[in-house]
Each structure stands twice: as structure tokens, then as C-alpha cells.
PDB file of C-alpha atoms in Angstrom:
ATOM      1  CA  UNK F  76      61.386  15.985  32.005  1.00  0.00           C
ATOM      2  CA  UNK F  77      63.218  16.960  29.140  1.00  0.00           C
ATOM      3  CA  UNK F  78      66.237  15.037  28.173  1.00  0.00           C
ATOM      4  CA  UNK F  79      68.997  16.165  25.860  1.00  0.00           C
ATOM      5  CA  UNK F  80      71.126  13.327  24.555  1.00  0.00           C
ATOM      6  CA  UNK F  81      74.614  13.836  23.497  1.00  0.00           C
ATOM      7  CA  UNK F  82      76.634  10.902  21.630  1.00  0.00           C
ATOM      8  CA  UNK F  83      80.607  11.369  21.568  1.00  0.00           C
ATOM      9  CA  UNK F  84      81.136   8.595  19.189  1.00  0.00           C
ATOM     10  CA  UNK F  85      79.109   8.287  16.088  1.00  0.00           C
ATOM     11  CA  UNK F  86      77.823   4.500  15.271  1.00  0.00           C
ATOM     12  CA  UNK F  87      75.408   2.820  13.095  1.00  0.00           C
ATOM     13  CA  UNK F  88      72.826   2.807  16.067  1.00  0.00           C
ATOM     14  CA  UNK F  89      70.787   4.828  18.285  1.00  0.00           C
ATOM     15  CA  UNK F  90      71.569   4.894  21.995  1.00  0.00           C
ATOM     16  CA  UNK F  91      69.072   5.573  25.026  1.00  0.00           C
ATOM     17  CA  UNK F  92      70.966   6.353  28.610  1.00  0.00           C
ATOM     18  CA  UNK F  93      69.670   5.471  31.842  1.00  0.00           C
ATOM     19  CA  UNK F  94      70.648   7.293  34.774  1.00  0.00           C
ATOM     20  CA  UNK F  95      72.486   5.093  37.591  1.00  0.00           C
ATOM     21  CA  UNK F  96      74.029   5.505  40.844  1.00  0.00           C
ATOM     22  CA  UNK F  97      76.503   2.637  40.805  1.00  0.00           C
ATOM     23  CA  UNK F  98      79.903   2.886  39.114  1.00  0.00           C
ATOM     24  CA  UNK F  99      79.092  -0.219  37.192  1.00  0.00           C
ATOM     25  CA  UNK F 100      75.841  -1.886  36.834  1.00  0.00           C
ATOM     26  CA  UNK F 101      74.457  -4.778  34.891  1.00  0.00           C
ATOM     27  CA  UNK F 102      70.966  -4.970  33.839  1.00  0.00           C
ATOM     28  CA  UNK F 103      68.413  -3.373  31.013  1.00  0.00           C
ATOM     29  CA  UNK F 104      67.730  -0.714  33.497  1.00  0.00           C
ATOM     30  CA  UNK F 105      70.974   0.124  35.583  1.00  0.00           C
ATOM     31  CA  UNK F 106      69.317   2.712  38.038  1.00  0.00           C
ATOM     32  CA  UNK F 107      69.824   1.931  41.714  1.00  0.00           C
ATOM     33  CA  UNK F 108      66.060   1.269  42.443  1.00  0.00           C
ATOM     34  CA  UNK F 109      64.958  -0.062  39.096  1.00  0.00           C
ATOM     35  CA  UNK F 110      65.618  -2.878  36.652  1.00  0.00           C
ATOM     36  CA  UNK F 111      64.753  -6.115  35.619  1.00  0.00           C
ATOM     37  CA  UNK F 112      64.170  -9.105  37.336  1.00  0.00           C
ATOM     38  CA  UNK F 113      66.208 -11.156  34.776  1.00  0.00           C
ATOM     39  CA  UNK F 114      67.679 -10.926  31.386  1.00  0.00           C
ATOM     40  CA  UNK F 115      65.598 -12.234  28.463  1.00  0.00           C
ATOM     41  CA  UNK F 116      67.293 -15.518  27.263  1.00  0.00           C
ATOM     42  CA  UNK F 117      66.557 -14.230  23.718  1.00  0.00           C
ATOM     43  CA  UNK F 118      68.908 -11.003  24.541  1.00  0.00           C
ATOM     44  CA  UNK F 119      71.500 -13.274  26.185  1.00  0.00           C
ATOM     45  CA  UNK F 120      71.646 -15.635  23.057  1.00  0.00           C
ATOM     46  CA  UNK F 121      71.845 -12.841  20.919  1.00  0.00           C
ATOM     47  CA  UNK F 122      74.477 -10.998  22.651  1.00  0.00           C
ATOM     48  CA  UNK F 123      76.549 -14.213  22.769  1.00  0.00           C
ATOM     49  CA  UNK F 124      76.395 -14.203  18.963  1.00  0.00           C
ATOM     50  CA  UNK F 125      78.356 -10.753  18.791  1.00  0.00           C
ATOM     51  CA  UNK F 126      81.808  -9.560  18.884  1.00  0.00           C
ATOM     52  CA  UNK F 127      82.176  -6.777  21.336  1.00  0.00           C
ATOM     53  CA  UNK F 128      83.584  -3.206  20.113  1.00  0.00           C
ATOM     54  CA  UNK F 129      85.353  -0.984  22.449  1.00  0.00           C
ATOM     55  CA  UNK F 130      86.024   2.372  20.976  1.00  0.00           C
ATOM     56  CA  UNK F 131      88.929   4.135  22.276  1.00  0.00           C
ATOM     57  CA  UNK F 132      88.600   7.357  24.159  1.00  0.00           C
ATOM     58  CA  UNK F 133      89.339   9.989  21.731  1.00  0.00           C
ATOM     59  CA  UNK F 134      93.111  11.197  23.198  1.00  0.00           C
ATOM     60  CA  UNK F 135      94.228   7.422  23.080  1.00  0.00           C
ATOM     61  CA  UNK F 136      97.283   6.581  21.095  1.00  0.00           C
ATOM     62  CA  UNK F 137      97.681   3.936  18.670  1.00  0.00           C
ATOM     63  CA  UNK F 138      99.831   2.354  21.440  1.00  0.00           C
ATOM     64  CA  UNK F 139      97.460   2.591  24.180  1.00  0.00           C
ATOM     65  CA  UNK F 140      95.954  -0.477  21.865  1.00  0.00           C
ATOM     66  CA  UNK F 141      97.787  -3.177  23.677  1.00  0.00           C
ATOM     67  CA  UNK F 142      97.132  -2.492  26.985  1.00  0.00           C
ATOM     68  CA  UNK F 143      93.324  -2.075  26.381  1.00  0.00           C
ATOM     69  CA  UNK F 144      93.546  -5.360  24.421  1.00  0.00           C
ATOM     70  CA  UNK F 145      95.041  -7.185  27.555  1.00  0.00           C
ATOM     71  CA  UNK F 146      92.378  -5.411  29.712  1.00  0.00           C
ATOM     72  CA  UNK F 147      90.032  -7.373  27.690  1.00  0.00           C
ATOM     73  CA  UNK F 148      91.979 -10.712  27.561  1.00  0.00           C
ATOM     74  CA  UNK F 149      92.610 -10.739  31.053  1.00  0.00           C
ATOM     75  CA  UNK F 150      88.765 -10.337  32.216  1.00  0.00           C
ATOM     76  CA  UNK F 151      86.203 -10.523  29.337  1.00  0.00           C
ATOM     77  CA  UNK F 152      85.625 -14.141  28.383  1.00  0.00           C
ATOM     78  CA  UNK F 153      81.776 -13.484  27.389  1.00  0.00           C
ATOM     79  CA  UNK F 154      82.383 -12.663  23.525  1.00  0.00           C
ATOM     80  CA  UNK F 155      84.957 -12.162  20.955  1.00  0.00           C
ATOM     81  CA  UNK F 156      86.199  -8.394  21.383  1.00  0.00           C
ATOM     82  CA  UNK F 157      87.927  -5.719  19.120  1.00  0.00           C
ATOM     83  CA  UNK F 158      89.758  -2.543  20.371  1.00  0.00           C
ATOM     84  CA  UNK F 159      89.103   0.236  17.574  1.00  0.00           C
ATOM     85  CA  UNK F 160      89.769   4.056  17.326  1.00  0.00           C
ATOM     86  CA  UNK F 161      86.837   6.207  16.178  1.00  0.00           C
ATOM     87  CA  UNK F 162      88.247   6.278  12.889  1.00  0.00           C
ATOM     88  CA  UNK F 163      88.637   2.296  12.520  1.00  0.00           C
ATOM     89  CA  UNK F 164      84.753   2.080  12.977  1.00  0.00           C
ATOM     90  CA  UNK F 165      84.484   2.263   9.249  1.00  0.00           C
ATOM     91  CA  UNK F 166      86.527  -1.048   8.604  1.00  0.00           C
ATOM     92  CA  UNK F 167      84.253  -3.050  10.632  1.00  0.00           C
ATOM     93  CA  UNK F 168      83.197  -6.031   8.577  1.00  0.00           C
ATOM     94  CA  UNK F 169      79.764  -5.854   7.288  1.00  0.00           C
ATOM     95  CA  UNK F 170      77.171  -8.594   8.168  1.00  0.00           C
ATOM     96  CA  UNK F 171      78.751  -9.488  11.351  1.00  0.00           C
ATOM     97  CA  UNK F 172      76.734  -8.814  14.551  1.00  0.00           C
ATOM     98  CA  UNK F 173      78.330  -6.399  16.982  1.00  0.00           C
ATOM     99  CA  UNK F 174      77.805  -4.912  20.604  1.00  0.00           C
ATOM    100  CA  UNK F 175      79.575  -1.933  21.470  1.00  0.00           C
ATOM    101  CA  UNK F 176      80.970  -0.408  24.613  1.00  0.00           C
ATOM    102  CA  UNK F 177      80.649   3.017  23.712  1.00  0.00           C
ATOM    103  CA  UNK F 178      80.595   6.845  25.355  1.00  0.00           C
ATOM    104  CA  UNK F 179      77.475   8.689  25.543  1.00  0.00           C
ATOM    105  CA  UNK F 180      75.957  11.378  27.972  1.00  0.00           C
ATOM    106  CA  UNK F 181      72.449  12.385  28.796  1.00  0.00           C
ATOM    107  CA  UNK F 182      71.669  15.834  30.320  1.00  0.00           C
ATOM    108  CA  UNK F 183      68.336  15.962  32.242  1.00  0.00           C
ATOM    109  CA  UNK F 184      66.293  19.082  33.324  1.00  0.00           C
ATOM    110  CA  UNK F 185      63.807  18.539  36.248  1.00  0.00           C
ATOM    111  CA  UNK F 186      60.384  20.304  36.026  1.00  0.00           C
ATOM    112  CA  UNK F 187      61.701  22.611  39.190  1.00  0.00           C
ATOM    113  CA  UNK F 188      64.713  23.596  36.998  1.00  0.00           C
ATOM    114  CA  UNK F 189      67.382  20.968  38.461  1.00  0.00           C
ATOM    115  CA  UNK F 190      70.062  20.355  36.188  1.00  0.00           C
ATOM    116  CA  UNK F 191      71.747  16.823  35.946  1.00  0.00           C
ATOM    117  CA  UNK F 192      74.447  15.552  33.672  1.00  0.00           C
ATOM    118  CA  UNK F 193      75.580  11.889  33.308  1.00  0.00           C
ATOM    119  CA  UNK F 194      77.977  10.111  31.265  1.00  0.00           C
ATOM    120  CA  UNK F 195      78.711   6.692  30.858  1.00  0.00           C
ATOM    121  CA  UNK F 196      80.320   3.901  28.852  1.00  0.00           C
ATOM    122  CA  UNK F 197      77.737   1.543  28.210  1.00  0.00           C
ATOM    123  CA  UNK F 198      77.326  -2.133  26.782  1.00  0.00           C
ATOM    124  CA  UNK F 199      74.720  -1.835  24.195  1.00  0.00           C
ATOM    125  CA  UNK F 200      73.548  -3.877  21.043  1.00  0.00           C
ATOM    126  CA  UNK F 201      70.870  -3.355  18.208  1.00  0.00           C
ATOM    127  CA  UNK F 202      68.570  -6.305  17.964  1.00  0.00           C
ATOM    128  CA  UNK F 203      66.511  -5.640  15.170  1.00  0.00           C
ATOM    129  CA  UNK F 204      65.437  -2.131  15.235  1.00  0.00           C
ATOM    130  CA  UNK F 205      65.752  -1.727  19.301  1.00  0.00           C
ATOM    131  CA  UNK F 206      68.734  -1.040  21.202  1.00  0.00           C
ATOM    132  CA  UNK F 207      69.581  -3.189  24.201  1.00  0.00           C
ATOM    133  CA  UNK F 208      71.553  -1.843  26.958  1.00  0.00           C
ATOM    134  CA  UNK F 209      73.318  -4.580  29.412  1.00  0.00           C
ATOM    135  CA  UNK F 210      75.503  -2.790  31.554  1.00  0.00           C
ATOM    136  CA  UNK F 211      77.199   0.912  32.388  1.00  0.00           C
ATOM    137  CA  UNK F 212      80.111   2.241  33.645  1.00  0.00           C
ATOM    138  CA  UNK F 213      79.771   6.025  34.927  1.00  0.00           C
ATOM    139  CA  UNK F 214      82.289   8.464  34.415  1.00  0.00           C
ATOM    140  CA  UNK F 215      82.493  12.340  35.225  1.00  0.00           C
ATOM    141  CA  UNK F 216      79.823  14.070  33.286  1.00  0.00           C
ATOM    142  CA  UNK F 217      82.747  16.738  32.089  1.00  0.00           C
ATOM    143  CA  UNK F 218      83.986  13.872  29.674  1.00  0.00           C
ATOM    144  CA  UNK F 219      80.401  14.655  27.744  1.00  0.00           C
ATOM    145  CA  UNK F 220      79.469  18.061  28.441  1.00  0.00           C
ATOM    146  CA  UNK F 221      82.888  20.124  29.205  1.00  0.00           C
ATOM    147  CA  UNK F 222      84.577  21.468  25.973  1.00  0.00           C
ATOM    148  CA  UNK F 223      88.025  21.149  27.453  1.00  0.00           C
ATOM    149  CA  UNK F 224      87.386  17.656  28.596  1.00  0.00           C
ATOM    150  CA  UNK F 225      85.849  15.901  25.519  1.00  0.00           C
ATOM    151  CA  UNK F 226      87.763  13.429  23.591  1.00  0.00           C
ATOM    152  CA  UNK F 227      89.836  13.167  26.917  1.00  0.00           C
ATOM    153  CA  UNK F 228      90.371   9.688  28.708  1.00  0.00           C
ATOM    154  CA  UNK F 229      88.229   9.526  32.204  1.00  0.00           C
ATOM    155  CA  UNK F 230      91.225   7.998  34.769  1.00  0.00           C
ATOM    156  CA  UNK F 231      88.566   5.130  35.405  1.00  0.00           C
ATOM    157  CA  UNK F 232      88.435   4.337  31.798  1.00  0.00           C
ATOM    158  CA  UNK F 233      92.281   3.499  31.826  1.00  0.00           C
ATOM    159  CA  UNK F 234      93.361  -0.126  31.478  1.00  0.00           C
ATOM    160  CA  UNK F 235      93.341  -1.051  34.945  1.00  0.00           C
ATOM    161  CA  UNK F 236      90.045   0.415  35.930  1.00  0.00           C
ATOM    162  CA  UNK F 237      88.345  -1.152  32.629  1.00  0.00           C
ATOM    163  CA  UNK F 238      90.069  -4.539  33.467  1.00  0.00           C
ATOM    164  CA  UNK F 239      88.183  -4.465  36.872  1.00  0.00           C
ATOM    165  CA  UNK F 240      84.780  -3.199  35.418  1.00  0.00           C
ATOM    166  CA  UNK F 241      85.049  -5.562  32.603  1.00  0.00           C
ATOM    167  CA  UNK F 242      85.394  -8.658  35.057  1.00  0.00           C
ATOM    168  CA  UNK F 243      82.343  -7.367  37.271  1.00  0.00           C
ATOM    169  CA  UNK F 244      80.170  -7.022  33.877  1.00  0.00           C
ATOM    170  CA  UNK F 245      81.631 -10.606  32.514  1.00  0.00           C
ATOM    171  CA  UNK F 246      80.668 -12.270  36.124  1.00  0.00           C
ATOM    172  CA  UNK F 247      77.218 -10.916  35.992  1.00  0.00           C
ATOM    173  CA  UNK F 248      76.471 -11.640  32.788  1.00  0.00           C
ATOM    174  CA  UNK F 249      77.595 -15.157  32.819  1.00  0.00           C
ATOM    175  CA  UNK F 250      75.313 -16.035  35.363  1.00  0.00           C
ATOM    176  CA  UNK F 251      72.703 -14.069  34.052  1.00  0.00           C
ATOM    177  CA  UNK F 252      72.295 -11.835  36.959  1.00  0.00           C
ATOM    178  CA  UNK F 253      71.321  -8.207  37.383  1.00  0.00           C
ATOM    179  CA  UNK F 254      73.403  -5.750  39.609  1.00  0.00           C
ATOM    180  CA  UNK F 255      71.492  -2.974  40.828  1.00  0.00           C
ATOM    181  CA  UNK F 256      73.965  -1.300  43.728  1.00  0.00           C
ATOM    182  CA  UNK F 257      71.664   0.332  46.396  1.00  0.00           C
ATOM    183  CA  UNK F 258      71.875   2.447  49.274  1.00  0.00           C
ATOM    184  CA  UNK F 259      74.048   1.118  52.360  1.00  0.00           C
ATOM    185  CA  UNK F 260      75.054  -1.931  50.429  1.00  0.00           C
ATOM    186  CA  UNK F 261      77.942  -3.756  51.759  1.00  0.00           C
ATOM    187  CA  UNK F 262      79.952  -7.097  52.016  1.00  0.00           C
ATOM    188  CA  UNK F 263      80.964  -7.611  55.464  1.00  0.00           C
ATOM    189  CA  UNK F 264      83.204 -10.584  54.599  1.00  0.00           C
ATOM    190  CA  UNK F 265      85.771  -8.020  52.690  1.00  0.00           C
ATOM    191  CA  UNK F 266      84.771  -4.820  54.416  1.00  0.00           C
ATOM    192  CA  UNK F 267      86.249  -6.097  57.527  1.00  0.00           C
ATOM    193  CA  UNK F 268      89.602  -6.625  55.584  1.00  0.00           C
ATOM    194  CA  UNK F 269      90.058  -2.956  55.511  1.00  0.00           C
ATOM    195  CA  UNK F 270      91.225  -3.066  58.907  1.00  0.00           C
ATOM    196  CA  UNK F 271      94.351  -4.479  57.682  1.00  0.00           C
ATOM    197  CA  UNK F 272      94.258  -4.170  53.680  1.00  0.00           C
ATOM    198  CA  UNK F 273      95.485  -0.825  52.465  1.00  0.00           C
ATOM    199  CA  UNK F 274      92.768   1.335  50.899  1.00  0.00           C
ATOM    200  CA  UNK F 275      93.601   3.249  47.752  1.00  0.00           C
ATOM    201  CA  UNK F 276      91.622   6.706  47.507  1.00  0.00           C
ATOM    202  CA  UNK F 277      92.046   8.812  44.224  1.00  0.00           C
ATOM    203  CA  UNK F 278      93.458  12.304  45.123  1.00  0.00           C
ATOM    204  CA  UNK F 279      91.105  13.751  42.769  1.00  0.00           C
ATOM    205  CA  UNK F 280      88.034  12.615  45.244  1.00  0.00           C
ATOM    206  CA  UNK F 281      89.776  14.976  47.821  1.00  0.00           C
ATOM    207  CA  UNK F 282      89.187  18.266  45.750  1.00  0.00           C
ATOM    208  CA  UNK F 283      86.064  20.569  46.666  1.00  0.00           C
ATOM    209  CA  UNK F 284      84.145  21.154  43.867  1.00  0.00           C
ATOM    210  CA  UNK F 285      80.500  22.492  44.891  1.00  0.00           C
ATOM    211  CA  UNK F 286      77.631  21.190  42.435  1.00  0.00           C
ATOM    212  CA  UNK F 287      76.134  24.785  43.082  1.00  0.00           C
ATOM    213  CA  UNK F 288      79.443  26.398  42.301  1.00  0.00           C
ATOM    214  CA  UNK F 289      81.844  28.703  44.633  1.00  0.00           C
ATOM    215  CA  UNK F 290      85.347  28.130  45.477  1.00  0.00           C
ATOM    216  CA  UNK F 291      87.519  25.021  45.061  1.00  0.00           C
ATOM    217  CA  UNK F 292      89.306  23.659  48.087  1.00  0.00           C
ATOM    218  CA  UNK F 293      91.719  20.327  48.696  1.00  0.00           C
ATOM    219  CA  UNK F 294      92.702  18.299  51.665  1.00  0.00           C
ATOM    220  CA  UNK F 295      96.014  17.262  53.003  1.00  0.00           C
ATOM    221  CA  UNK F 296      96.563  13.652  53.112  1.00  0.00           C
ATOM    222  CA  UNK F 297      97.222  13.917  57.153  1.00  0.00           C
ATOM    223  CA  UNK F 298      93.756  16.066  57.459  1.00  0.00           C
ATOM    224  CA  UNK F 299      91.849  13.771  55.181  1.00  0.00           C
ATOM    225  CA  UNK F 300      92.849  10.609  57.016  1.00  0.00           C
ATOM    226  CA  UNK F 301      92.846  11.960  60.364  1.00  0.00           C
ATOM    227  CA  UNK F 302      89.637  10.119  61.522  1.00  0.00           C
ATOM    228  CA  UNK F 303      90.538   6.957  59.089  1.00  0.00           C
ATOM    229  CA  UNK F 304      92.631   4.962  61.605  1.00  0.00           C
ATOM    230  CA  UNK F 305      93.385   1.782  59.095  1.00  0.00           C
ATOM    231  CA  UNK F 306      95.846   1.265  56.314  1.00  0.00           C
ATOM    232  CA  UNK F 307      95.405   3.788  53.270  1.00  0.00           C
ATOM    233  CA  UNK F 308      96.954   5.564  50.768  1.00  0.00           C
ATOM    234  CA  UNK F 309      96.340   8.752  48.675  1.00  0.00           C
ATOM    235  CA  UNK F 310      97.406   8.217  44.868  1.00  0.00           C
ATOM    236  CA  UNK F 311      96.478   9.697  41.780  1.00  0.00           C
ATOM    237  CA  UNK F 312      93.799   8.010  39.580  1.00  0.00           C
ATOM    238  CA  UNK F 313      96.658   7.413  37.206  1.00  0.00           C
ATOM    239  CA  UNK F 314      98.566   5.738  39.786  1.00  0.00           C
ATOM    240  CA  UNK F 315      95.537   3.550  41.113  1.00  0.00           C
ATOM    241  CA  UNK F 316      95.295   2.392  37.337  1.00  0.00           C
ATOM    242  CA  UNK F 317      98.768   1.346  37.164  1.00  0.00           C
ATOM    243  CA  UNK F 318      98.258  -0.870  40.368  1.00  0.00           C
ATOM    244  CA  UNK F 319      94.980  -2.429  39.090  1.00  0.00           C
ATOM    245  CA  UNK F 320      96.435  -3.025  35.972  1.00  0.00           C
ATOM    246  CA  UNK F 321      99.829  -4.858  36.957  1.00  0.00           C
ATOM    247  CA  UNK F 322      98.910  -6.236  40.606  1.00  0.00           C
ATOM    248  CA  UNK F 323      98.065 -10.062  40.889  1.00  0.00           C
ATOM    249  CA  UNK F 324      97.075  -9.077  44.608  1.00  0.00           C
ATOM    250  CA  UNK F 325      93.931  -7.696  45.636  1.00  0.00           C
ATOM    251  CA  UNK F 326      93.645  -4.201  45.432  1.00  0.00           C
ATOM    252  CA  UNK F 327      90.886  -2.537  47.801  1.00  0.00           C
ATOM    253  CA  UNK F 328      90.581   1.053  46.030  1.00  0.00           C
ATOM    254  CA  UNK F 329      87.588   3.739  45.983  1.00  0.00           C
ATOM    255  CA  UNK F 330      85.868   4.660  42.898  1.00  0.00           C
ATOM    256  CA  UNK F 331      85.571   7.992  41.866  1.00  0.00           C
ATOM    257  CA  UNK F 332      83.031  10.434  43.968  1.00  0.00           C
ATOM    258  CA  UNK F 333      79.790  10.443  42.538  1.00  0.00           C
ATOM    259  CA  UNK F 334      77.099  13.262  42.923  1.00  0.00           C
ATOM    260  CA  UNK F 335      73.295  12.727  42.077  1.00  0.00           C
ATOM    261  CA  UNK F 336      70.754  15.296  42.758  1.00  0.00           C
ATOM    262  CA  UNK F 337      72.899  16.687  45.875  1.00  0.00           C
ATOM    263  CA  UNK F 338      73.474  13.323  47.183  1.00  0.00           C
ATOM    264  CA  UNK F 339      77.265  11.704  47.570  1.00  0.00           C
ATOM    265  CA  UNK F 340      78.029   8.590  46.096  1.00  0.00           C
ATOM    266  CA  UNK F 341      80.543   6.589  47.689  1.00  0.00           C
ATOM    267  CA  UNK F 342      82.044   3.151  46.578  1.00  0.00           C
ATOM    268  CA  UNK F 343      84.791   0.856  47.470  1.00  0.00           C
ATOM    269  CA  UNK F 344      85.779  -2.222  45.707  1.00  0.00           C
ATOM    270  CA  UNK F 345      88.145  -5.160  45.524  1.00  0.00           C
ATOM    271  CA  UNK F 346      90.025  -5.846  42.325  1.00  0.00           C
ATOM    272  CA  UNK F 347      89.309  -9.525  42.737  1.00  0.00           C
ATOM    273  CA  UNK F 348      85.540  -9.450  43.324  1.00  0.00           C
ATOM    274  CA  UNK F 349      82.787  -8.411  41.540  1.00  0.00           C
ATOM    275  CA  UNK F 350      80.677  -7.348  44.348  1.00  0.00           C
ATOM    276  CA  UNK F 351      81.204  -4.011  46.119  1.00  0.00           C
ATOM    277  CA  UNK F 352      83.019  -4.150  49.360  1.00  0.00           C
ATOM    278  CA  UNK F 353      81.130  -0.840  50.596  1.00  0.00           C
ATOM    279  CA  UNK F 354      78.610   1.496  48.888  1.00  0.00           C
ATOM    280  CA  UNK F 355      76.761   4.539  50.460  1.00  0.00           C
ATOM    281  CA  UNK F 356      74.495   7.615  49.719  1.00  0.00           C
ATOM    282  CA  UNK F 357      75.590  10.536  51.778  1.00  0.00           C
ATOM    283  CA  UNK F 358      72.216  12.734  51.624  1.00  0.00           C
ATOM    284  CA  UNK F 359      74.148  15.937  52.628  1.00  0.00           C
ATOM    285  CA  UNK F 360      77.040  15.259  50.038  1.00  0.00           C
ATOM    286  CA  UNK F 361      75.994  18.330  47.816  1.00  0.00           C
ATOM    287  CA  UNK F 362      79.624  19.100  47.945  1.00  0.00           C
ATOM    288  CA  UNK F 363      80.600  16.602  45.336  1.00  0.00           C
ATOM    289  CA  UNK F 364      84.130  15.674  47.517  1.00  0.00           C
ATOM    290  CA  UNK F 365      85.076  13.340  50.097  1.00  0.00           C
ATOM    291  CA  UNK F 366      85.801  14.927  53.802  1.00  0.00           C
ATOM    292  CA  UNK F 367      87.084  13.496  56.921  1.00  0.00           C
ATOM    293  CA  UNK F 368      83.928  13.203  58.138  1.00  0.00           C
ATOM    294  CA  UNK F 369      82.926  10.902  55.605  1.00  0.00           C
ATOM    295  CA  UNK F 370      86.240   8.695  55.935  1.00  0.00           C
ATOM    296  CA  UNK F 371      85.221   8.417  59.763  1.00  0.00           C
ATOM    297  CA  UNK F 372      81.899   6.908  58.838  1.00  0.00           C
ATOM    298  CA  UNK F 373      83.494   4.137  56.602  1.00  0.00           C
ATOM    299  CA  UNK F 374      86.238   3.586  59.472  1.00  0.00           C
ATOM    300  CA  UNK F 375      83.121   3.265  61.648  1.00  0.00           C
ATOM    301  CA  UNK F 376      81.723   0.435  59.127  1.00  0.00           C
ATOM    302  CA  UNK F 377      84.991  -1.468  59.304  1.00  0.00           C
ATOM    303  CA  UNK F 378      85.086  -1.385  62.954  1.00  0.00           C
ATOM    304  CA  UNK F 379      81.420  -2.680  63.181  1.00  0.00           C
ATOM    305  CA  UNK F 380      82.349  -5.197  60.610  1.00  0.00           C
ATOM    306  CA  UNK F 381      85.152  -6.919  62.621  1.00  0.00           C
ATOM    307  CA  UNK F 382      83.294  -6.724  66.003  1.00  0.00           C
ATOM    308  CA  UNK F 383      80.468  -8.717  64.301  1.00  0.00           C
TER     309      UNK F 383
END
């Protein structure tokens, strides 16, 4: 299986990208069905001695540094940290140990001619001459491979989203646990809350974009939620980000829709829990977008959770 690696930021190290179903995952191998059973204590000890460097997206302004620093200060307790621009990498103090939260992508071509691009922010460290990957945050592949999108900030890497993802990674690393989100995973104790709590859905996920090419289509909000009878609100990714960044109350939100080899990956999170509220793989989801039938499926799970 030929693999083409693409690196968006240059640091004095090599990076190996694993494919992953989950929006955020923690572990050496962060695929949905693989991963180490536990971290090597030596690697954890080495990671704790580093300063974690987050490299801002290419279009971030100097004024954005404070917002990203707040995201770290609110959620990241595991190591000291620095938020830097790409140009500031050269100014890092030599002789110190660093880990990096950095963007990279991998373009996988299967033997059958399938083409699957992946794009990640990943927490990685060089230990000796070997790179160690501790966590990944998946973003849309266009930010690695589309000329017009390269250098732009993925909406799910704005400070509010990052604040949540950092809290998840921090929680699992602190307990030295692996986060492998598998098919049909749900936390019933939180899923039942969707009967009364508002579910915020990014409007970007309601646009029809076929992975096989073809016309685009968008759903109107009334049509989109016609089979989901519980509290809901369609908002832009930027608006959901602002809510995650400022709210001190639980925010239930849907992660960006993902597509893996023609399967739709659907995830729901709560801003105050490191565990997914709902996670599912729709095997007929090759369109790369949500539709009313998938919202009906989530509604059925919510109803069932409340009847248990």
C-alpha cells in the first residue's frame, strides 16, 4: 500500500501518521481497531519532561495567540506549553526537550486504486531517533491536500474546539489510558441527556459532498431535523467554537462528519466529559454528509437510552 506523506510545518524531526476513525484519539496507534494496551512508562516519563509546542495554523494572526493560550491554560495541565507561529520555531531554546502538536497528512492509495487522504494535528515527541505519537485530532483532508485550503485554520481547530480536545487528551494521558473509539460506542448516562439538552450541529455537515464526485446539495434546517424531535440547533462551526470557548455549562455538540473508505463517521461529545456521548459508523455513508435518516437514527438511540 503506497503511502505519500505530506508535512505542513517543518520541524527538526520526522512524523509518521496513523489513520484513525475517531475525532480525537490517544495512544501509540490511534486507529479505531488497533492500539497498544498501555503506554510504555519510559515514554510517559519522557513526555512529562517536555514542553509542548503548539504551532499555530498558517492563517492565524498574532492576536490569536492569547485565545489559544487560554485554551491551553483552561485544559492542559500535563506539561508546560508554548503557542508559537511557524516563524517562531527557530527561536525555541536549544537543548530543551519538546513535544509538538503539529499538522501533517497522509495520502493512502490502496492496491485496488482507492484513494484516501487523511489530515491530523498530532501530539508527538522525538525520543532518541524515534518519533512517538501520543494523540491525534482529525481535521478535514482538504487542509493538507487542497491548494486553496492549505494554511487555513480548520474550524474544529479553533480555540474552543481545541480547548475540548486538549481536555480529552490531558485526561487520558494523566490516567495513562488509551482512547480507541470503536463502532457503535455510546455513553448511555450522557446520551439520555439529549432528550432535554440542545444538540449543536455544524451546518458544514449538512452540505452534500459526494466522495465519488458529483453535485452538491444542502439541507434546510427544518428538513434536516424533521426526524429528530429533541432540542437542537444548527450553527456554523465558528459559532459552536465560540460557545465551547466561553460557556461554563455542558455543551453537547456534533463533531465534523468524517468519511473513511465510504463509511460515514458520526460523533457527539459533551464539553465537560472526555468520553464520547455517541459514536457510530454508517456503512452506507459514502456521501460524506448527514441527512434526516441519520438524525432519526440518533433520535432512536436517545429514546432507547431513556427507556432503559
